[in-house]
mmCIF file of C-alpha atoms and ligand atoms in Angstrom:
data_model
loop_
_atom_site.group_PDB
_atom_site.id
_atom_site.type_symbol
_atom_site.label_atom_id
_atom_site.label_comp_id
_atom_site.label_asym_id
_atom_site.label_seq_id
_atom_site.Cartn_x
_atom_site.Cartn_y
_atom_site.Cartn_z
ATOM 1 C CA MET A 17 4.442 132.490 -94.292
ATOM 2 C CA LYS A 18 1.453 131.961 -92.195
ATOM 3 C CA LYS A 19 0.397 135.041 -90.094
ATOM 4 C CA VAL A 20 -0.994 134.832 -86.843
ATOM 5 C CA LEU A 21 -2.717 137.188 -84.042
ATOM 6 C CA ILE A 22 -2.088 136.680 -80.573
ATOM 7 C CA THR A 23 -3.979 138.952 -78.381
ATOM 8 C CA GLY A 24 -3.131 138.927 -74.953
ATOM 9 C CA ALA A 25 0.191 138.535 -76.216
ATOM 10 C CA ALA A 26 2.325 139.827 -73.279
ATOM 11 C CA GLY A 27 0.039 137.549 -70.613
ATOM 12 C CA PHE A 28 1.309 134.065 -69.168
ATOM 13 C CA LEU A 29 -0.164 131.810 -71.899
ATOM 14 C CA GLY A 30 -0.291 134.124 -74.439
ATOM 15 C CA SER A 31 3.618 134.467 -74.665
ATOM 16 C CA HIS A 32 4.107 130.922 -74.586
ATOM 17 C CA LEU A 33 1.724 130.944 -77.473
ATOM 18 C CA CYS A 34 3.862 133.289 -79.290
ATOM 19 C CA ASP A 35 6.813 131.531 -78.493
ATOM 20 C CA ARG A 36 5.253 128.047 -79.915
ATOM 21 C CA PHE A 37 4.014 129.880 -83.195
ATOM 22 C CA ILE A 38 7.463 131.564 -83.541
ATOM 23 C CA ALA A 39 8.921 128.184 -83.239
ATOM 24 C CA GLU A 40 6.250 126.574 -86.003
ATOM 25 C CA GLY A 41 7.681 129.459 -88.579
ATOM 26 C CA PHE A 42 4.763 131.537 -88.539
ATOM 27 C CA HIS A 43 4.888 135.221 -88.727
ATOM 28 C CA VAL A 44 3.506 136.590 -85.094
ATOM 29 C CA ILE A 45 1.541 139.314 -84.187
ATOM 30 C CA GLY A 46 1.187 139.841 -80.809
ATOM 31 C CA MET A 47 -1.570 142.275 -79.039
ATOM 32 C CA ASP A 48 -2.062 143.339 -75.711
ATOM 33 C CA ASN A 49 -2.852 146.739 -73.710
ATOM 34 C CA LEU A 50 -0.702 145.713 -70.875
ATOM 35 C CA ILE A 51 -3.460 146.118 -68.251
ATOM 36 C CA THR A 52 -2.340 142.908 -66.906
ATOM 37 C CA GLY A 53 0.158 141.479 -69.416
ATOM 38 C CA ASP A 54 4.038 142.659 -69.131
ATOM 39 C CA LEU A 55 6.635 142.812 -71.928
ATOM 40 C CA ALA A 56 9.236 141.054 -70.258
ATOM 41 C CA ASN A 57 7.437 137.942 -71.298
ATOM 42 C CA ILE A 58 7.882 138.680 -74.987
ATOM 43 C CA GLU A 59 11.298 140.866 -74.974
ATOM 44 C CA HIS A 60 13.196 138.245 -76.500
ATOM 45 C CA LEU A 61 10.982 138.064 -79.340
ATOM 46 C CA PHE A 62 11.327 142.121 -80.420
ATOM 47 C CA PRO A 63 14.549 141.500 -82.118
ATOM 48 C CA LEU A 64 13.182 138.730 -84.395
ATOM 49 C CA LYS A 65 12.023 139.775 -87.890
ATOM 50 C CA ARG A 66 9.052 137.511 -87.540
ATOM 51 C CA PHE A 67 7.449 138.869 -84.612
ATOM 52 C CA GLU A 68 5.518 142.376 -84.105
ATOM 53 C CA TYR A 69 3.864 144.122 -81.418
ATOM 54 C CA TYR A 70 0.746 146.074 -81.304
ATOM 55 C CA HIS A 71 -0.273 147.996 -78.511
ATOM 56 C CA HIS A 72 -4.318 147.884 -78.511
ATOM 57 C CA ASP A 73 -7.371 147.469 -76.291
ATOM 58 C CA VAL A 74 -9.339 145.068 -78.551
ATOM 59 C CA SER A 75 -12.265 146.103 -77.158
ATOM 60 C CA LYS A 76 -12.186 149.124 -79.592
ATOM 61 C CA PHE A 77 -12.109 148.349 -83.540
ATOM 62 C CA VAL A 78 -9.054 146.221 -84.526
ATOM 63 C CA HIS A 79 -7.004 146.932 -87.702
ATOM 64 C CA VAL A 80 -4.255 144.550 -88.884
ATOM 65 C CA PRO A 81 -3.081 144.793 -92.722
ATOM 66 C CA GLY A 82 -2.424 142.666 -94.996
ATOM 67 C CA ASP A 83 -3.032 138.821 -95.072
ATOM 68 C CA LEU A 84 -4.136 137.187 -91.560
ATOM 69 C CA HIS A 85 -4.618 133.473 -91.508
ATOM 70 C CA TYR A 86 -5.246 132.956 -87.800
ATOM 71 C CA ILE A 87 -6.384 134.585 -84.875
ATOM 72 C CA LEU A 88 -6.188 133.732 -80.954
ATOM 73 C CA HIS A 89 -8.211 135.853 -78.781
ATOM 74 C CA PHE A 90 -6.151 135.200 -75.660
ATOM 75 C CA ALA A 91 -6.589 138.490 -73.934
ATOM 76 C CA SER A 92 -8.301 138.718 -70.461
ATOM 77 C CA PRO A 93 -7.718 139.690 -67.191
ATOM 78 C CA ALA A 94 -7.837 136.086 -65.855
ATOM 79 C CA SER A 95 -7.460 135.726 -62.261
ATOM 80 C CA PRO A 96 -10.323 136.399 -59.699
ATOM 81 C CA ILE A 97 -8.524 139.064 -58.016
ATOM 82 C CA ASP A 98 -8.364 140.726 -61.511
ATOM 83 C CA TYR A 99 -11.937 140.452 -62.753
ATOM 84 C CA LEU A 100 -12.856 141.765 -58.850
ATOM 85 C CA GLN A 101 -10.397 145.056 -59.881
ATOM 86 C CA MET A 102 -11.416 145.123 -63.495
ATOM 87 C CA PRO A 103 -14.910 143.973 -64.114
ATOM 88 C CA ILE A 104 -15.619 146.364 -66.881
ATOM 89 C CA GLN A 105 -12.471 145.836 -68.956
ATOM 90 C CA THR A 106 -13.196 141.754 -68.286
ATOM 91 C CA LEU A 107 -16.771 142.188 -69.896
ATOM 92 C CA LYS A 108 -15.870 144.300 -72.631
ATOM 93 C CA VAL A 109 -12.574 142.304 -73.849
ATOM 94 C CA GLY A 110 -14.791 139.173 -73.441
ATOM 95 C CA SER A 111 -17.576 140.600 -75.310
ATOM 96 C CA LEU A 112 -16.540 143.707 -77.646
ATOM 97 C CA GLY A 113 -13.300 142.362 -77.990
ATOM 98 C CA THR A 114 -14.325 139.015 -79.506
ATOM 99 C CA HIS A 115 -16.745 140.872 -81.570
ATOM 100 C CA ASN A 116 -13.953 142.914 -83.297
ATOM 101 C CA LEU A 117 -11.830 140.065 -83.642
ATOM 102 C CA LEU A 118 -14.797 137.958 -85.169
ATOM 103 C CA GLY A 119 -15.361 140.663 -87.553
ATOM 104 C CA LEU A 120 -11.457 140.894 -88.164
ATOM 105 C CA ALA A 121 -11.665 137.089 -89.047
ATOM 106 C CA LYS A 122 -14.479 137.276 -91.319
ATOM 107 C CA ALA A 123 -13.199 140.094 -93.239
ATOM 108 C CA LYS A 124 -9.623 138.357 -93.468
ATOM 109 C CA GLY A 125 -11.047 134.670 -93.730
ATOM 110 C CA ALA A 126 -9.064 133.674 -90.659
ATOM 111 C CA ARG A 127 -9.540 130.583 -88.383
ATOM 112 C CA PHE A 128 -10.303 131.885 -84.894
ATOM 113 C CA MET A 129 -9.855 130.543 -81.573
ATOM 114 C CA ILE A 130 -10.875 131.637 -78.308
ATOM 115 C CA ALA A 131 -9.728 130.924 -74.846
ATOM 116 C CA SER A 132 -12.889 129.964 -73.037
ATOM 117 C CA THR A 133 -12.229 128.602 -69.524
ATOM 118 C CA SER A 134 -13.892 126.013 -66.691
ATOM 119 C CA GLU A 135 -15.525 128.984 -65.267
ATOM 120 C CA VAL A 136 -18.048 128.383 -68.154
ATOM 121 C CA TYR A 137 -19.215 125.407 -65.546
ATOM 122 C CA GLY A 138 -19.069 127.560 -62.775
ATOM 123 C CA ASP A 139 -19.615 126.302 -59.432
ATOM 124 C CA PRO A 140 -20.123 122.239 -61.406
ATOM 125 C CA LEU A 141 -22.706 119.835 -60.235
ATOM 126 C CA VAL A 142 -21.307 117.609 -62.725
ATOM 127 C CA HIS A 143 -17.929 116.129 -61.572
ATOM 128 C CA PRO A 144 -15.562 115.687 -63.681
ATOM 129 C CA GLN A 145 -16.672 118.402 -66.157
ATOM 130 C CA VAL A 146 -17.830 117.199 -69.501
ATOM 131 C CA GLU A 147 -18.377 119.892 -72.495
ATOM 132 C CA GLU A 148 -21.918 118.946 -72.667
ATOM 133 C CA TYR A 149 -22.625 120.230 -68.990
ATOM 134 C CA TRP A 150 -24.129 123.784 -69.357
ATOM 135 C CA GLY A 151 -22.880 124.976 -66.057
ATOM 136 C CA ASN A 152 -24.019 126.591 -62.534
ATOM 137 C CA VAL A 153 -22.849 129.993 -62.900
ATOM 138 C CA ASN A 154 -23.876 132.863 -60.750
ATOM 139 C CA PRO A 155 -24.341 135.613 -63.238
ATOM 140 C CA ILE A 156 -24.321 138.671 -60.593
ATOM 141 C CA GLY A 157 -21.804 137.420 -58.436
ATOM 142 C CA PRO A 158 -18.087 138.564 -58.460
ATOM 143 C CA ARG A 159 -17.059 136.000 -60.660
ATOM 144 C CA GLY A 160 -19.792 136.604 -62.837
ATOM 145 C CA VAL A 161 -18.136 139.209 -64.846
ATOM 146 C CA TYR A 162 -15.657 136.380 -66.112
ATOM 147 C CA ASP A 163 -17.783 133.708 -66.531
ATOM 148 C CA GLU A 164 -20.440 135.525 -68.326
ATOM 149 C CA ALA A 165 -17.913 137.260 -70.849
ATOM 150 C CA LYS A 166 -16.663 133.714 -71.574
ATOM 151 C CA ARG A 167 -20.142 132.248 -71.687
ATOM 152 C CA PHE A 168 -20.878 135.233 -74.125
ATOM 153 C CA GLN A 169 -17.920 134.507 -76.069
ATOM 154 C CA GLU A 170 -18.693 131.004 -76.927
ATOM 155 C CA ALA A 171 -22.312 131.978 -77.740
ATOM 156 C CA ILE A 172 -21.120 134.945 -80.677
ATOM 157 C CA THR A 173 -18.469 132.704 -81.881
ATOM 158 C CA MET A 174 -20.557 129.440 -82.460
ATOM 159 C CA ALA A 175 -22.876 132.628 -84.304
ATOM 160 C CA TYR A 176 -20.131 133.996 -86.435
ATOM 161 C CA HIS A 177 -19.643 130.150 -87.307
ATOM 162 C CA ARG A 178 -23.385 129.176 -87.927
ATOM 163 C CA TYR A 179 -24.232 132.124 -89.795
ATOM 164 C CA HIS A 180 -20.879 133.489 -91.157
ATOM 165 C CA GLY A 181 -19.443 130.533 -91.908
ATOM 166 C CA VAL A 182 -16.203 131.498 -90.004
ATOM 167 C CA GLU A 183 -13.807 128.488 -89.015
ATOM 168 C CA THR A 184 -13.596 128.709 -85.234
ATOM 169 C CA ARG A 185 -11.941 126.522 -82.551
ATOM 170 C CA MET A 186 -12.944 126.842 -78.626
ATOM 171 C CA VAL A 187 -10.721 125.667 -75.813
ATOM 172 C CA ARG A 188 -12.118 125.429 -72.286
ATOM 173 C CA ILE A 189 -8.771 125.878 -70.345
ATOM 174 C CA PHE A 190 -8.304 124.657 -66.834
ATOM 175 C CA ASN A 191 -6.353 125.767 -64.311
ATOM 176 C CA THR A 192 -2.901 126.118 -65.726
ATOM 177 C CA TYR A 193 0.827 127.305 -64.141
ATOM 178 C CA GLY A 194 3.986 127.403 -65.556
ATOM 179 C CA PRO A 195 6.718 130.139 -65.640
ATOM 180 C CA ARG A 196 5.535 134.047 -66.571
ATOM 181 C CA MET A 197 2.503 133.978 -64.288
ATOM 182 C CA ARG A 198 2.523 136.892 -62.446
ATOM 183 C CA VAL A 199 3.645 137.038 -59.175
ATOM 184 C CA ASN A 200 0.906 139.279 -57.710
ATOM 185 C CA ASP A 201 -2.214 138.184 -59.718
ATOM 186 C CA GLY A 202 -3.613 136.288 -56.596
ATOM 187 C CA ARG A 203 -4.067 133.170 -58.006
ATOM 188 C CA VAL A 204 -3.248 130.015 -55.709
ATOM 189 C CA LEU A 205 0.254 128.736 -57.446
ATOM 190 C CA PRO A 206 1.935 132.627 -57.285
ATOM 191 C CA ALA A 207 0.357 132.902 -53.954
ATOM 192 C CA PHE A 208 1.483 129.989 -52.613
ATOM 193 C CA PHE A 209 5.352 130.035 -54.136
ATOM 194 C CA SER A 210 5.836 133.592 -53.157
ATOM 195 C CA GLN A 211 4.630 133.235 -49.706
ATOM 196 C CA ALA A 212 6.641 129.956 -49.241
ATOM 197 C CA ILE A 213 9.809 131.892 -50.633
ATOM 198 C CA ARG A 214 9.317 134.877 -48.267
ATOM 199 C CA GLY A 215 8.852 132.894 -45.358
ATOM 200 C CA GLU A 216 5.213 133.793 -44.946
ATOM 201 C CA GLY A 217 1.927 132.410 -44.320
ATOM 202 C CA LEU A 218 0.323 130.581 -47.165
ATOM 203 C CA THR A 219 -3.042 131.858 -47.637
ATOM 204 C CA VAL A 220 -5.667 128.989 -47.837
ATOM 205 C CA PHE A 221 -8.963 129.846 -48.750
ATOM 206 C CA GLY A 222 -11.687 128.275 -46.459
ATOM 207 C CA ASN A 223 -10.702 124.739 -45.380
ATOM 208 C CA GLY A 224 -8.635 124.216 -48.118
ATOM 209 C CA GLU A 225 -10.592 121.056 -49.206
ATOM 210 C CA GLN A 226 -12.061 122.633 -52.641
ATOM 211 C CA THR A 227 -10.278 121.100 -55.493
ATOM 212 C CA ARG A 228 -8.585 122.351 -58.510
ATOM 213 C CA SER A 229 -6.734 120.065 -61.417
ATOM 214 C CA PHE A 230 -3.559 121.595 -62.573
ATOM 215 C CA CYS A 231 -1.997 121.729 -65.982
ATOM 216 C CA TYR A 232 1.762 122.559 -67.023
ATOM 217 C CA CYS A 233 1.836 125.239 -69.865
ATOM 218 C CA ASP A 234 3.525 123.425 -72.217
ATOM 219 C CA ASP A 235 1.015 120.628 -72.104
ATOM 220 C CA LEU A 236 -1.937 123.817 -72.635
ATOM 221 C CA VAL A 237 -0.033 125.257 -75.247
ATOM 222 C CA GLU A 238 0.271 121.783 -77.209
ATOM 223 C CA GLY A 239 -3.436 121.150 -76.832
ATOM 224 C CA ILE A 240 -4.152 124.574 -78.075
ATOM 225 C CA TYR A 241 -2.113 123.975 -81.001
ATOM 226 C CA ARG A 242 -3.524 120.597 -81.856
ATOM 227 C CA LEU A 243 -7.344 121.985 -81.575
ATOM 228 C CA LEU A 244 -6.639 124.659 -83.772
ATOM 229 C CA MET A 245 -5.128 122.610 -86.807
ATOM 230 C CA SER A 246 -7.737 120.336 -86.021
ATOM 231 C CA ASP A 247 -11.337 120.761 -87.869
ATOM 232 C CA TYR A 248 -13.439 120.508 -84.418
ATOM 233 C CA ALA A 249 -15.313 123.325 -84.031
ATOM 234 C CA ASP A 250 -17.335 122.407 -80.858
ATOM 235 C CA PRO A 251 -15.700 123.564 -77.424
ATOM 236 C CA VAL A 252 -12.835 120.900 -75.612
ATOM 237 C CA ASN A 253 -11.436 120.873 -72.390
ATOM 238 C CA ILE A 254 -7.697 121.059 -71.938
ATOM 239 C CA GLY A 255 -6.334 120.596 -68.509
ATOM 240 C CA ASN A 256 -4.739 117.930 -66.670
ATOM 241 C CA PRO A 257 -7.229 115.286 -64.754
ATOM 242 C CA SER A 258 -4.863 115.286 -61.726
ATOM 243 C CA GLU A 259 -7.182 116.603 -59.369
ATOM 244 C CA ILE A 260 -6.118 117.692 -55.646
ATOM 245 C CA THR A 261 -7.246 119.786 -52.725
ATOM 246 C CA VAL A 262 -5.859 123.261 -52.459
ATOM 247 C CA MET A 263 -4.435 122.118 -48.876
ATOM 248 C CA GLN A 264 -2.678 119.182 -50.276
ATOM 249 C CA PHE A 265 -1.385 121.790 -53.100
ATOM 250 C CA ALA A 266 0.108 124.267 -50.328
ATOM 251 C CA LYS A 267 1.908 121.101 -48.623
ATOM 252 C CA GLU A 268 3.225 120.110 -51.840
ATOM 253 C CA ILE A 269 4.503 123.858 -52.080
ATOM 254 C CA LEU A 270 5.761 123.857 -48.937
ATOM 255 C CA ALA A 271 7.672 120.383 -49.289
ATOM 256 C CA LEU A 272 9.303 121.876 -52.544
ATOM 257 C CA VAL A 273 10.378 125.304 -51.206
ATOM 258 C CA ASN A 274 11.329 124.156 -47.873
ATOM 259 C CA ASN A 275 11.273 127.189 -45.945
ATOM 260 C CA PRO A 276 10.888 126.357 -42.067
ATOM 261 C CA LYS A 277 9.481 130.296 -41.856
ATOM 262 C CA ALA A 278 6.719 129.508 -44.059
ATOM 263 C CA PHE A 279 3.075 128.079 -42.416
ATOM 264 C CA ILE A 280 -0.693 127.797 -43.416
ATOM 265 C CA ASP A 281 -2.570 130.969 -42.976
ATOM 266 C CA TYR A 282 -6.526 129.895 -43.265
ATOM 267 C CA ARG A 283 -8.588 133.175 -45.019
ATOM 268 C CA PRO A 284 -12.125 133.292 -45.673
ATOM 269 C CA LEU A 285 -13.358 131.780 -48.712
ATOM 270 C CA PRO A 286 -13.987 134.101 -51.716
ATOM 271 C CA VAL A 287 -17.804 134.123 -52.420
ATOM 272 C CA ASP A 288 -19.100 131.542 -55.330
ATOM 273 C CA ASP A 289 -15.529 129.661 -55.228
ATOM 274 C CA PRO A 290 -16.003 126.377 -57.079
ATOM 275 C CA LYS A 291 -15.998 123.624 -54.658
ATOM 276 C CA GLN A 292 -14.264 121.181 -57.036
ATOM 277 C CA ARG A 293 -13.064 120.929 -60.387
ATOM 278 C CA GLN A 294 -11.702 118.521 -62.762
ATOM 279 C CA PRO A 295 -11.717 118.123 -66.549
ATOM 280 C CA ASP A 296 -13.083 115.387 -68.509
ATOM 281 C CA ILE A 297 -10.505 114.973 -71.291
ATOM 282 C CA THR A 298 -12.075 112.225 -73.231
ATOM 283 C CA LYS A 299 -12.838 114.671 -76.055
ATOM 284 C CA ALA A 300 -9.400 115.990 -76.387
ATOM 285 C CA ARG A 301 -7.737 112.484 -76.282
ATOM 286 C CA GLU A 302 -9.698 110.981 -78.787
ATOM 287 C CA ILE A 303 -10.216 113.964 -81.417
ATOM 288 C CA LEU A 304 -6.804 115.731 -80.897
ATOM 289 C CA GLY A 305 -4.498 112.243 -79.558
ATOM 290 C CA TRP A 306 -3.842 114.864 -76.697
ATOM 291 C CA GLU A 307 -3.055 114.446 -72.919
ATOM 292 C CA PRO A 308 -0.885 115.888 -70.519
ATOM 293 C CA LYS A 309 3.000 114.702 -70.305
ATOM 294 C CA PHE A 310 3.745 116.546 -67.137
ATOM 295 C CA ASN A 311 3.211 115.436 -64.038
ATOM 296 C CA ARG A 312 2.628 117.624 -60.992
ATOM 297 C CA GLU A 313 6.022 117.076 -59.638
ATOM 298 C CA GLU A 314 7.948 117.980 -62.715
ATOM 299 C CA GLY A 315 5.797 121.078 -63.547
ATOM 300 C CA LEU A 316 6.026 122.238 -59.888
ATOM 301 C CA LYS A 317 9.862 121.754 -60.014
ATOM 302 C CA LEU A 318 10.087 124.107 -63.470
ATOM 303 C CA THR A 319 8.290 126.852 -62.140
ATOM 304 C CA TYR A 320 9.777 126.739 -58.738
ATOM 305 C CA GLU A 321 12.846 127.733 -60.833
ATOM 306 C CA TYR A 322 11.408 130.289 -62.167
ATOM 307 C CA PHE A 323 9.878 131.996 -59.026
ATOM 308 C CA LYS A 324 13.080 131.382 -57.513
ATOM 309 C CA LYS A 325 14.438 133.897 -59.877
ATOM 310 C CA VAL A 326 11.161 136.762 -59.589
ATOM 311 C CA VAL A 327 10.693 136.646 -55.789
ATOM 312 C CA LYS A 328 13.231 137.321 -53.411
ATOM 313 C CA PRO A 329 13.402 135.791 -49.482
ATOM 314 C CA ALA A 330 12.153 138.301 -47.413
HETATM 315 N N1 UDP B 411 -6.904 130.176 -53.068
HETATM 316 C C1 UDP B 411 -6.238 130.004 -52.053
HETATM 317 N N2 UDP B 411 -5.612 131.156 -51.371
HETATM 318 C C2 UDP B 411 -4.896 131.743 -52.344
HETATM 319 C C3 UDP B 411 -5.240 131.959 -53.740
HETATM 320 C C4 UDP B 411 -6.280 130.952 -53.985
HETATM 321 O O1 UDP B 411 -6.905 129.001 -50.993
HETATM 322 O O2 UDP B 411 -4.142 132.619 -51.889
HETATM 323 C C5 UDP B 411 -7.989 129.310 -53.850
HETATM 324 C C6 UDP B 411 -8.836 129.608 -54.311
HETATM 325 O O3 UDP B 411 -9.981 130.127 -52.972
HETATM 326 C C7 UDP B 411 -9.524 128.412 -55.033
HETATM 327 C C8 UDP B 411 -8.278 128.067 -55.629
HETATM 328 O O4 UDP B 411 -7.382 128.038 -54.461
HETATM 329 O O5 UDP B 411 -10.532 127.576 -54.583
HETATM 330 C C9 UDP B 411 -7.609 128.470 -56.850
HETATM 331 O O6 UDP B 411 -7.767 129.598 -57.016
HETATM 332 P P1 UDP B 411 -7.293 130.634 -58.268
HETATM 333 O O7 UDP B 411 -7.653 131.920 -57.775
HETATM 334 O O8 UDP B 411 -6.016 130.231 -58.706
HETATM 335 O O9 UDP B 411 -8.183 130.479 -59.371
HETATM 336 P P2 UDP B 411 -10.019 129.566 -59.647
HETATM 337 O O10 UDP B 411 -9.673 128.333 -60.103
HETATM 338 O O11 UDP B 411 -10.498 129.816 -58.491
HETATM 339 O O12 UDP B 411 -9.935 130.130 -60.735
#
């Protein structure tokens, strides 16, 4: 039986990946230090013999006994509010954590995947973003701790690939949403859903004209699985190219939740907030035969079912 180590296992994406690898018949080791993760996301896996949970901070030496075939490094604070509050942990998990896990991959002969991000493109001057674009990142801005950690992560992963022959994969993840997102993580979708359900103001930053492209989590997991099983070592964008403004997004959530008390509440735009973001997924289409299947209407409905359970009206 193939064994996979997933870091950030108790987080939003990590937990969905654990589910997928369990469904594919793997033995799954989920690792997390729970600074942003929540065991509730993987509690249902604890009774399974093929699932193990290790409570560990991967920026310290990582030991896993026995064989290991795959490592997916998905641990990191991932929302702008998280990395403002945890700048050092964000830098360490992307740099020291990645180094430790690459060492583990080398020792075990395991295939290694990093969760990279559209943030490597910064506030992009090329639109939509192709993998060949090198980005426009402010290294000392508030988002720099995340962006530069992820850029370092790509660099060290490529170095281990080239110099040590480690099999590596890099997925550049664009905005993703779905059940198990943390209600208070500050990202736009959990913020808007919880505000709409409670009948509060939806905090639209700036004039709401900035754009994002939102991918439903099941689509993302499928893309990640295909990339891991492919033989392609360069970065691949995985995301949904359907682009909208933040204001349009607020209106869609208002219409779905339909709470007459909710309204739009303009707030200042955070520093270095990217003005536009849309993945070019030509590579994913050609190399992996992948493209998203869920449109926003379907994805938002499924996600609303989750937020209805975890957020109570005021
Ligand atoms: N945003 C917003 N209100 C919020 C949270 C976020 O208007 O309460 C905006 C934010 O300024 C950004 C977009 O929504 O332009 C996406 O923000 P998020 O924090 O979800 O992730 P990002 O894509 O910036 O990493």
